[in-house]
Amino acid sequence: EVQLVESGGGLVQPGASLKLSCVASGFTFSDYWMSWVRQTPGKTMEWIGDIKYDGSYTNYAPSLKNRFTISRDNAKSTLYLQMSNVRSEDTATYYCTRDGGSGYYSSHWFAYWGQGTLVTVSS
Amino acid sequence: DIVLTQSPVLAVSLGQRATISCRASQSVSISSINLMHWYQQKPGQQPKLLIYRASNLASGIPARFSGSGSGTDFTLTIDPVQADDIAAYYCQQSRESPNTFGAGTKLELK
């Protein structure tokens, strides 16, 4: 059974940094592209970015590219999201997602989602 | 960015057909490949993939769900609607980066 378990969320002050983690199980992590998607309290969904199965390539939403960094450790089956200089508008539930298929190219649909971790940015 | 427009709410009776639409600001199809996907989200839960590439049923999804469309207009159909289907439904395009989502359609009981 595919499982994605996020952690690292919480209350953080504006301007701070935060690193989210997602531990994967139930599939060969190193075979799949992975993405982060966030959902605001108003339920708006936003794709943050993705990372190739071997970690050699990342792609980001342009609006977030300068502040967010996605990485992975295939030996630990773990995906990361480093957030810097956070703002109130970054308040959201952050989901780790697995790509729809294994392969050189991403399918760009999100076949599995974690339960999410809530990040609240407030002073 | 490609903008996806969904109606906010759809009211339906149990046992009837629900048709949820998603309109893209530009075509999300490449040749015959329609790069539109659908998700279901129940309150307090993470989204779940229902349909990928417009008409392909994801693993484990009941056959009462189906998807259709091409170009800029896409539809998710639930027939017949069951009580367990009351949820929010989101479309997502992958024709162009960044991937974008619709604002969601909340399926409610009439």
PDB file of N, CA, C and O in Angstrom, chain A residues 40-93:
ATOM      1  N   THR A  40      -4.812  26.197   0.412  1.00  0.00           N
ATOM      2  CA  THR A  40      -5.032  27.277   1.360  1.00  0.00           C
ATOM      3  C   THR A  40      -6.258  27.004   2.222  1.00  0.00           C
ATOM      4  O   THR A  40      -7.082  26.137   1.879  1.00  0.00           O
ATOM      5  N   PRO A  41      -6.417  27.757   3.305  1.00  0.00           N
ATOM      6  CA  PRO A  41      -7.629  27.584   4.119  1.00  0.00           C
ATOM      7  C   PRO A  41      -8.907  27.803   3.322  1.00  0.00           C
ATOM      8  O   PRO A  41      -9.945  27.244   3.641  1.00  0.00           O
ATOM      9  N   GLY A  42      -8.850  28.600   2.270  1.00  0.00           N
ATOM     10  CA  GLY A  42      -9.994  28.833   1.402  1.00  0.00           C
ATOM     11  C   GLY A  42     -10.175  27.764   0.352  1.00  0.00           C
ATOM     12  O   GLY A  42     -11.045  27.854  -0.511  1.00  0.00           O
ATOM     13  N   LYS A  43      -9.346  26.703   0.415  1.00  0.00           N
ATOM     14  CA  LYS A  43      -9.424  25.506  -0.423  1.00  0.00           C
ATOM     15  C   LYS A  43      -8.812  25.674  -1.807  1.00  0.00           C
ATOM     16  O   LYS A  43      -8.961  24.772  -2.640  1.00  0.00           O
ATOM     17  N   THR A  44      -8.138  26.766  -2.075  1.00  0.00           N
ATOM     18  CA  THR A  44      -7.432  26.912  -3.341  1.00  0.00           C
ATOM     19  C   THR A  44      -6.223  25.984  -3.366  1.00  0.00           C
ATOM     20  O   THR A  44      -5.438  25.951  -2.415  1.00  0.00           O
ATOM     21  N   MET A  45      -6.090  25.248  -4.464  1.00  0.00           N
ATOM     22  CA  MET A  45      -4.983  24.288  -4.598  1.00  0.00           C
ATOM     23  C   MET A  45      -3.935  24.903  -5.511  1.00  0.00           C
ATOM     24  O   MET A  45      -4.245  25.461  -6.562  1.00  0.00           O
ATOM     25  N   GLU A  46      -2.660  24.752  -5.106  1.00  0.00           N
ATOM     26  CA  GLU A  46      -1.558  25.321  -5.875  1.00  0.00           C
ATOM     27  C   GLU A  46      -0.425  24.310  -5.952  1.00  0.00           C
ATOM     28  O   GLU A  46       0.055  23.825  -4.926  1.00  0.00           O
ATOM     29  N   TRP A  47       0.011  24.027  -7.169  1.00  0.00           N
ATOM     30  CA  TRP A  47       1.176  23.175  -7.369  1.00  0.00           C
ATOM     31  C   TRP A  47       2.419  23.983  -7.055  1.00  0.00           C
ATOM     32  O   TRP A  47       2.595  25.096  -7.572  1.00  0.00           O
ATOM     33  N   ILE A  48       3.303  23.418  -6.233  1.00  0.00           N
ATOM     34  CA  ILE A  48       4.516  24.117  -5.831  1.00  0.00           C
ATOM     35  C   ILE A  48       5.665  23.769  -6.768  1.00  0.00           C
ATOM     36  O   ILE A  48       6.410  24.640  -7.243  1.00  0.00           O
ATOM     37  N   GLY A  49       5.825  22.479  -7.044  1.00  0.00           N
ATOM     38  CA  GLY A  49       6.909  22.054  -7.902  1.00  0.00           C
ATOM     39  C   GLY A  49       7.099  20.562  -7.841  1.00  0.00           C
ATOM     40  O   GLY A  49       6.423  19.874  -7.076  1.00  0.00           O
ATOM     41  N   ASP A  50       8.016  20.059  -8.666  1.00  0.00           N
ATOM     42  CA  ASP A  50       8.292  18.631  -8.657  1.00  0.00           C
ATOM     43  C   ASP A  50       9.769  18.353  -8.808  1.00  0.00           C
ATOM     44  O   ASP A  50      10.574  19.249  -9.058  1.00  0.00           O
ATOM     45  N   ILE A  51      10.113  17.087  -8.598  1.00  0.00           N
ATOM     46  CA  ILE A  51      11.497  16.665  -8.664  1.00  0.00           C
ATOM     47  C   ILE A  51      11.559  15.312  -9.359  1.00  0.00           C
ATOM     48  O   ILE A  51      10.730  14.428  -9.117  1.00  0.00           O
ATOM     49  N   LYS A  52      12.525  15.183 -10.237  1.00  0.00           N
ATOM     50  CA  LYS A  52      12.715  13.949 -10.989  1.00  0.00           C
ATOM     51  C   LYS A  52      13.093  12.810 -10.056  1.00  0.00           C
ATOM     52  O   LYS A  52      13.627  13.043  -8.954  1.00  0.00           O
ATOM     53  N   TYR A  53      12.862  11.583 -10.494  1.00  0.00           N
ATOM     54  CA  TYR A  53      13.061  10.404  -9.649  1.00  0.00           C
ATOM     55  C   TYR A  53      14.472  10.294  -9.088  1.00  0.00           C
ATOM     56  O   TYR A  53      14.663   9.793  -7.982  1.00  0.00           O
ATOM     57  N   ASP A  54      15.485  10.787  -9.836  1.00  0.00           N
ATOM     58  CA  ASP A  54      16.862  10.685  -9.349  1.00  0.00           C
ATOM     59  C   ASP A  54      17.357  11.979  -8.704  1.00  0.00           C
ATOM     60  O   ASP A  54      18.528  12.088  -8.338  1.00  0.00           O
ATOM     61  N   GLY A  55      16.483  12.960  -8.603  1.00  0.00           N
ATOM     62  CA  GLY A  55      16.846  14.221  -7.984  1.00  0.00           C
ATOM     63  C   GLY A  55      17.618  15.169  -8.868  1.00  0.00           C
ATOM     64  O   GLY A  55      18.021  16.246  -8.421  1.00  0.00           O
ATOM     65  N   SER A  56      17.783  14.822 -10.139  1.00  0.00           N
ATOM     66  CA  SER A  56      18.648  15.606 -11.022  1.00  0.00           C
ATOM     67  C   SER A  56      17.961  16.827 -11.636  1.00  0.00           C
ATOM     68  O   SER A  56      18.622  17.660 -12.261  1.00  0.00           O
ATOM     69  N   TYR A  57      16.648  16.922 -11.471  1.00  0.00           N
ATOM     70  CA  TYR A  57      15.905  18.018 -12.095  1.00  0.00           C
ATOM     71  C   TYR A  57      14.752  18.422 -11.206  1.00  0.00           C
ATOM     72  O   TYR A  57      14.065  17.571 -10.627  1.00  0.00           O
ATOM     73  N   THR A  58      14.568  19.711 -11.081  1.00  0.00           N
ATOM     74  CA  THR A  58      13.414  20.246 -10.366  1.00  0.00           C
ATOM     75  C   THR A  58      12.731  21.312 -11.211  1.00  0.00           C
ATOM     76  O   THR A  58      13.372  21.967 -12.037  1.00  0.00           O
ATOM     77  N   ASN A  59      11.438  21.466 -10.982  1.00  0.00           N
ATOM     78  CA  ASN A  59      10.663  22.481 -11.678  1.00  0.00           C
ATOM     79  C   ASN A  59       9.703  23.093 -10.676  1.00  0.00           C
ATOM     80  O   ASN A  59       9.122  22.370  -9.860  1.00  0.00           O
ATOM     81  N   TYR A  60       9.545  24.407 -10.732  1.00  0.00           N
ATOM     82  CA  TYR A  60       8.762  25.101  -9.726  1.00  0.00           C
ATOM     83  C   TYR A  60       7.724  26.020 -10.360  1.00  0.00           C
ATOM     84  O   TYR A  60       7.899  26.511 -11.489  1.00  0.00           O
ATOM     85  N   ALA A  61       6.671  26.290  -9.600  1.00  0.00           N
ATOM     86  CA  ALA A  61       5.773  27.372  -9.968  1.00  0.00           C
ATOM     87  C   ALA A  61       6.579  28.672  -9.901  1.00  0.00           C
ATOM     88  O   ALA A  61       7.290  28.912  -8.914  1.00  0.00           O
ATOM     89  N   PRO A  62       6.523  29.481 -10.940  1.00  0.00           N
ATOM     90  CA  PRO A  62       7.357  30.697 -10.983  1.00  0.00           C
ATOM     91  C   PRO A  62       7.190  31.599  -9.760  1.00  0.00           C
ATOM     92  O   PRO A  62       8.160  32.202  -9.302  1.00  0.00           O
ATOM     93  N   SER A  63       5.991  31.659  -9.218  1.00  0.00           N
ATOM     94  CA  SER A  63       5.735  32.566  -8.091  1.00  0.00           C
ATOM     95  C   SER A  63       6.432  32.110  -6.816  1.00  0.00           C
ATOM     96  O   SER A  63       6.569  32.882  -5.869  1.00  0.00           O
ATOM     97  N   LEU A  64       6.865  30.846  -6.771  1.00  0.00           N
ATOM     98  CA  LEU A  64       7.460  30.291  -5.554  1.00  0.00           C
ATOM     99  C   LEU A  64       8.929  29.931  -5.732  1.00  0.00           C
ATOM    100  O   LEU A  64       9.617  29.608  -4.744  1.00  0.00           O
ATOM    101  N   LYS A  65       9.392  30.003  -6.932  1.00  0.00           N
ATOM    102  CA  LYS A  65      10.711  29.479  -7.276  1.00  0.00           C
ATOM    103  C   LYS A  65      11.835  30.059  -6.422  1.00  0.00           C
ATOM    104  O   LYS A  65      12.800  29.366  -6.080  1.00  0.00           O
ATOM    105  N   ASN A  66      11.739  31.317  -6.076  1.00  0.00           N
ATOM    106  CA  ASN A  66      12.856  31.963  -5.375  1.00  0.00           C
ATOM    107  C   ASN A  66      12.907  31.656  -3.892  1.00  0.00           C
ATOM    108  O   ASN A  66      13.928  31.921  -3.239  1.00  0.00           O
ATOM    109  N   ARG A  67      11.826  31.106  -3.346  1.00  0.00           N
ATOM    110  CA  ARG A  67      11.774  30.898  -1.902  1.00  0.00           C
ATOM    111  C   ARG A  67      11.654  29.421  -1.501  1.00  0.00           C
ATOM    112  O   ARG A  67      11.937  29.068  -0.354  1.00  0.00           O
ATOM    113  N   PHE A  68      11.224  28.577  -2.410  1.00  0.00           N
ATOM    114  CA  PHE A  68      10.993  27.174  -2.074  1.00  0.00           C
ATOM    115  C   PHE A  68      11.982  26.285  -2.824  1.00  0.00           C
ATOM    116  O   PHE A  68      12.270  26.515  -3.998  1.00  0.00           O
ATOM    117  N   THR A  69      12.455  25.237  -2.142  1.00  0.00           N
ATOM    118  CA  THR A  69      13.379  24.290  -2.761  1.00  0.00           C
ATOM    119  C   THR A  69      12.940  22.866  -2.437  1.00  0.00           C
ATOM    120  O   THR A  69      12.717  22.531  -1.267  1.00  0.00           O
ATOM    121  N   ILE A  70      12.833  22.068  -3.486  1.00  0.00           N
ATOM    122  CA  ILE A  70      12.451  20.659  -3.324  1.00  0.00           C
ATOM    123  C   ILE A  70      13.701  19.804  -3.484  1.00  0.00           C
ATOM    124  O   ILE A  70      14.515  20.014  -4.387  1.00  0.00           O
ATOM    125  N   SER A  71      13.835  18.815  -2.601  1.00  0.00           N
ATOM    126  CA  SER A  71      14.944  17.876  -2.693  1.00  0.00           C
ATOM    127  C   SER A  71      14.449  16.501  -2.246  1.00  0.00           C
ATOM    128  O   SER A  71      13.326  16.362  -1.753  1.00  0.00           O
ATOM    129  N   ARG A  72      15.278  15.513  -2.418  1.00  0.00           N
ATOM    130  CA  ARG A  72      14.912  14.167  -2.016  1.00  0.00           C
ATOM    131  C   ARG A  72      16.149  13.379  -1.615  1.00  0.00           C
ATOM    132  O   ARG A  72      17.264  13.664  -2.056  1.00  0.00           O
ATOM    133  N   ASP A  73      15.910  12.376  -0.763  1.00  0.00           N
ATOM    134  CA  ASP A  73      16.948  11.434  -0.367  1.00  0.00           C
ATOM    135  C   ASP A  73      16.392  10.047  -0.673  1.00  0.00           C
ATOM    136  O   ASP A  73      15.578   9.522   0.097  1.00  0.00           O
ATOM    137  N   ASN A  74      16.803   9.477  -1.776  1.00  0.00           N
ATOM    138  CA  ASN A  74      16.244   8.188  -2.190  1.00  0.00           C
ATOM    139  C   ASN A  74      16.646   7.057  -1.235  1.00  0.00           C
ATOM    140  O   ASN A  74      15.898   6.088  -1.093  1.00  0.00           O
ATOM    141  N   ALA A  75      17.769   7.181  -0.585  1.00  0.00           N
ATOM    142  CA  ALA A  75      18.187   6.154   0.374  1.00  0.00           C
ATOM    143  C   ALA A  75      17.248   6.118   1.579  1.00  0.00           C
ATOM    144  O   ALA A  75      17.082   5.080   2.213  1.00  0.00           O
ATOM    145  N   LYS A  76      16.639   7.248   1.865  1.00  0.00           N
ATOM    146  CA  LYS A  76      15.717   7.335   3.001  1.00  0.00           C
ATOM    147  C   LYS A  76      14.257   7.391   2.560  1.00  0.00           C
ATOM    148  O   LYS A  76      13.368   7.574   3.401  1.00  0.00           O
ATOM    149  N   SER A  77      14.023   7.296   1.243  1.00  0.00           N
ATOM    150  CA  SER A  77      12.653   7.389   0.699  1.00  0.00           C
ATOM    151  C   SER A  77      11.943   8.621   1.235  1.00  0.00           C
ATOM    152  O   SER A  77      10.773   8.570   1.652  1.00  0.00           O
ATOM    153  N   THR A  78      12.641   9.730   1.204  1.00  0.00           N
ATOM    154  CA  THR A  78      12.106  10.947   1.798  1.00  0.00           C
ATOM    155  C   THR A  78      12.203  12.114   0.835  1.00  0.00           C
ATOM    156  O   THR A  78      13.234  12.325   0.188  1.00  0.00           O
ATOM    157  N   LEU A  79      11.112  12.864   0.777  1.00  0.00           N
ATOM    158  CA  LEU A  79      11.004  14.077  -0.023  1.00  0.00           C
ATOM    159  C   LEU A  79      11.013  15.264   0.931  1.00  0.00           C
ATOM    160  O   LEU A  79      10.466  15.182   2.033  1.00  0.00           O
ATOM    161  N   TYR A  80      11.622  16.357   0.488  1.00  0.00           N
ATOM    162  CA  TYR A  80      11.716  17.546   1.329  1.00  0.00           C
ATOM    163  C   TYR A  80      11.198  18.787   0.603  1.00  0.00           C
ATOM    164  O   TYR A  80      11.254  18.869  -0.623  1.00  0.00           O
ATOM    165  N   LEU A  81      10.720  19.744   1.415  1.00  0.00           N
ATOM    166  CA  LEU A  81      10.393  21.060   0.895  1.00  0.00           C
ATOM    167  C   LEU A  81      10.987  22.082   1.856  1.00  0.00           C
ATOM    168  O   LEU A  81      10.573  22.174   3.014  1.00  0.00           O
ATOM    169  N   GLN A  82      11.974  22.815   1.374  1.00  0.00           N
ATOM    170  CA  GLN A  82      12.585  23.885   2.163  1.00  0.00           C
ATOM    171  C   GLN A  82      11.887  25.192   1.802  1.00  0.00           C
ATOM    172  O   GLN A  82      11.871  25.594   0.643  1.00  0.00           O
ATOM    173  N   MET A  83      11.324  25.818   2.816  1.00  0.00           N
ATOM    174  CA  MET A  83      10.606  27.076   2.626  1.00  0.00           C
ATOM    175  C   MET A  83      11.402  28.175   3.318  1.00  0.00           C
ATOM    176  O   MET A  83      11.792  28.017   4.482  1.00  0.00           O
ATOM    177  N   SER A  84      11.636  29.270   2.634  1.00  0.00           N
ATOM    178  CA  SER A  84      12.372  30.373   3.248  1.00  0.00           C
ATOM    179  C   SER A  84      11.565  31.663   3.129  1.00  0.00           C
ATOM    180  O   SER A  84      10.693  31.799   2.274  1.00  0.00           O
ATOM    181  N   ASN A  85      11.893  32.602   4.039  1.00  0.00           N
ATOM    182  CA  ASN A  85      11.231  33.905   4.035  1.00  0.00           C
ATOM    183  C   ASN A  85       9.709  33.755   3.886  1.00  0.00           C
ATOM    184  O   ASN A  85       9.079  34.357   3.018  1.00  0.00           O
ATOM    185  N   VAL A  86       9.133  32.951   4.758  1.00  0.00           N
ATOM    186  CA  VAL A  86       7.702  32.642   4.624  1.00  0.00           C
ATOM    187  C   VAL A  86       6.847  33.894   4.895  1.00  0.00           C
ATOM    188  O   VAL A  86       7.240  34.799   5.629  1.00  0.00           O
ATOM    189  N   ARG A  87       5.678  33.880   4.251  1.00  0.00           N
ATOM    190  CA  ARG A  87       4.744  35.006   4.346  1.00  0.00           C
ATOM    191  C   ARG A  87       3.391  34.479   4.796  1.00  0.00           C
ATOM    192  O   ARG A  87       3.140  33.265   4.724  1.00  0.00           O
ATOM    193  N   SER A  88       2.528  35.378   5.182  1.00  0.00           N
ATOM    194  CA  SER A  88       1.200  34.958   5.650  1.00  0.00           C
ATOM    195  C   SER A  88       0.461  34.186   4.564  1.00  0.00           C
ATOM    196  O   SER A  88      -0.292  33.251   4.854  1.00  0.00           O
ATOM    197  N   GLU A  89       0.683  34.537   3.305  1.00  0.00           N
ATOM    198  CA  GLU A  89      -0.005  33.844   2.218  1.00  0.00           C
ATOM    199  C   GLU A  89       0.518  32.427   1.976  1.00  0.00           C
ATOM    200  O   GLU A  89      -0.041  31.691   1.160  1.00  0.00           O
ATOM    201  N   ASP A  90       1.577  32.034   2.679  1.00  0.00           N
ATOM    202  CA  ASP A  90       2.058  30.654   2.605  1.00  0.00           C
ATOM    203  C   ASP A  90       1.306  29.748   3.576  1.00  0.00           C
ATOM    204  O   ASP A  90       1.545  28.532   3.600  1.00  0.00           O
ATOM    205  N   THR A  91       0.412  30.318   4.378  1.00  0.00           N
ATOM    206  CA  THR A  91      -0.409  29.516   5.275  1.00  0.00           C
ATOM    207  C   THR A  91      -1.270  28.561   4.460  1.00  0.00           C
ATOM    208  O   THR A  91      -2.064  28.985   3.614  1.00  0.00           O
ATOM    209  N   ALA A  92      -1.077  27.273   4.683  1.00  0.00           N
ATOM    210  CA  ALA A  92      -1.758  26.263   3.874  1.00  0.00           C
ATOM    211  C   ALA A  92      -1.457  24.878   4.432  1.00  0.00           C
ATOM    212  O   ALA A  92      -0.573  24.705   5.273  1.00  0.00           O
ATOM    213  N   THR A  93      -2.198  23.902   3.948  1.00  0.00           N
ATOM    214  CA  THR A  93      -1.844  22.506   4.153  1.00  0.00           C
ATOM    215  C   THR A  93      -0.972  22.078   2.980  1.00  0.00           C
ATOM    216  O   THR A  93      -1.345  22.297   1.821  1.00  0.00           O
TER     217      THR A  93
END
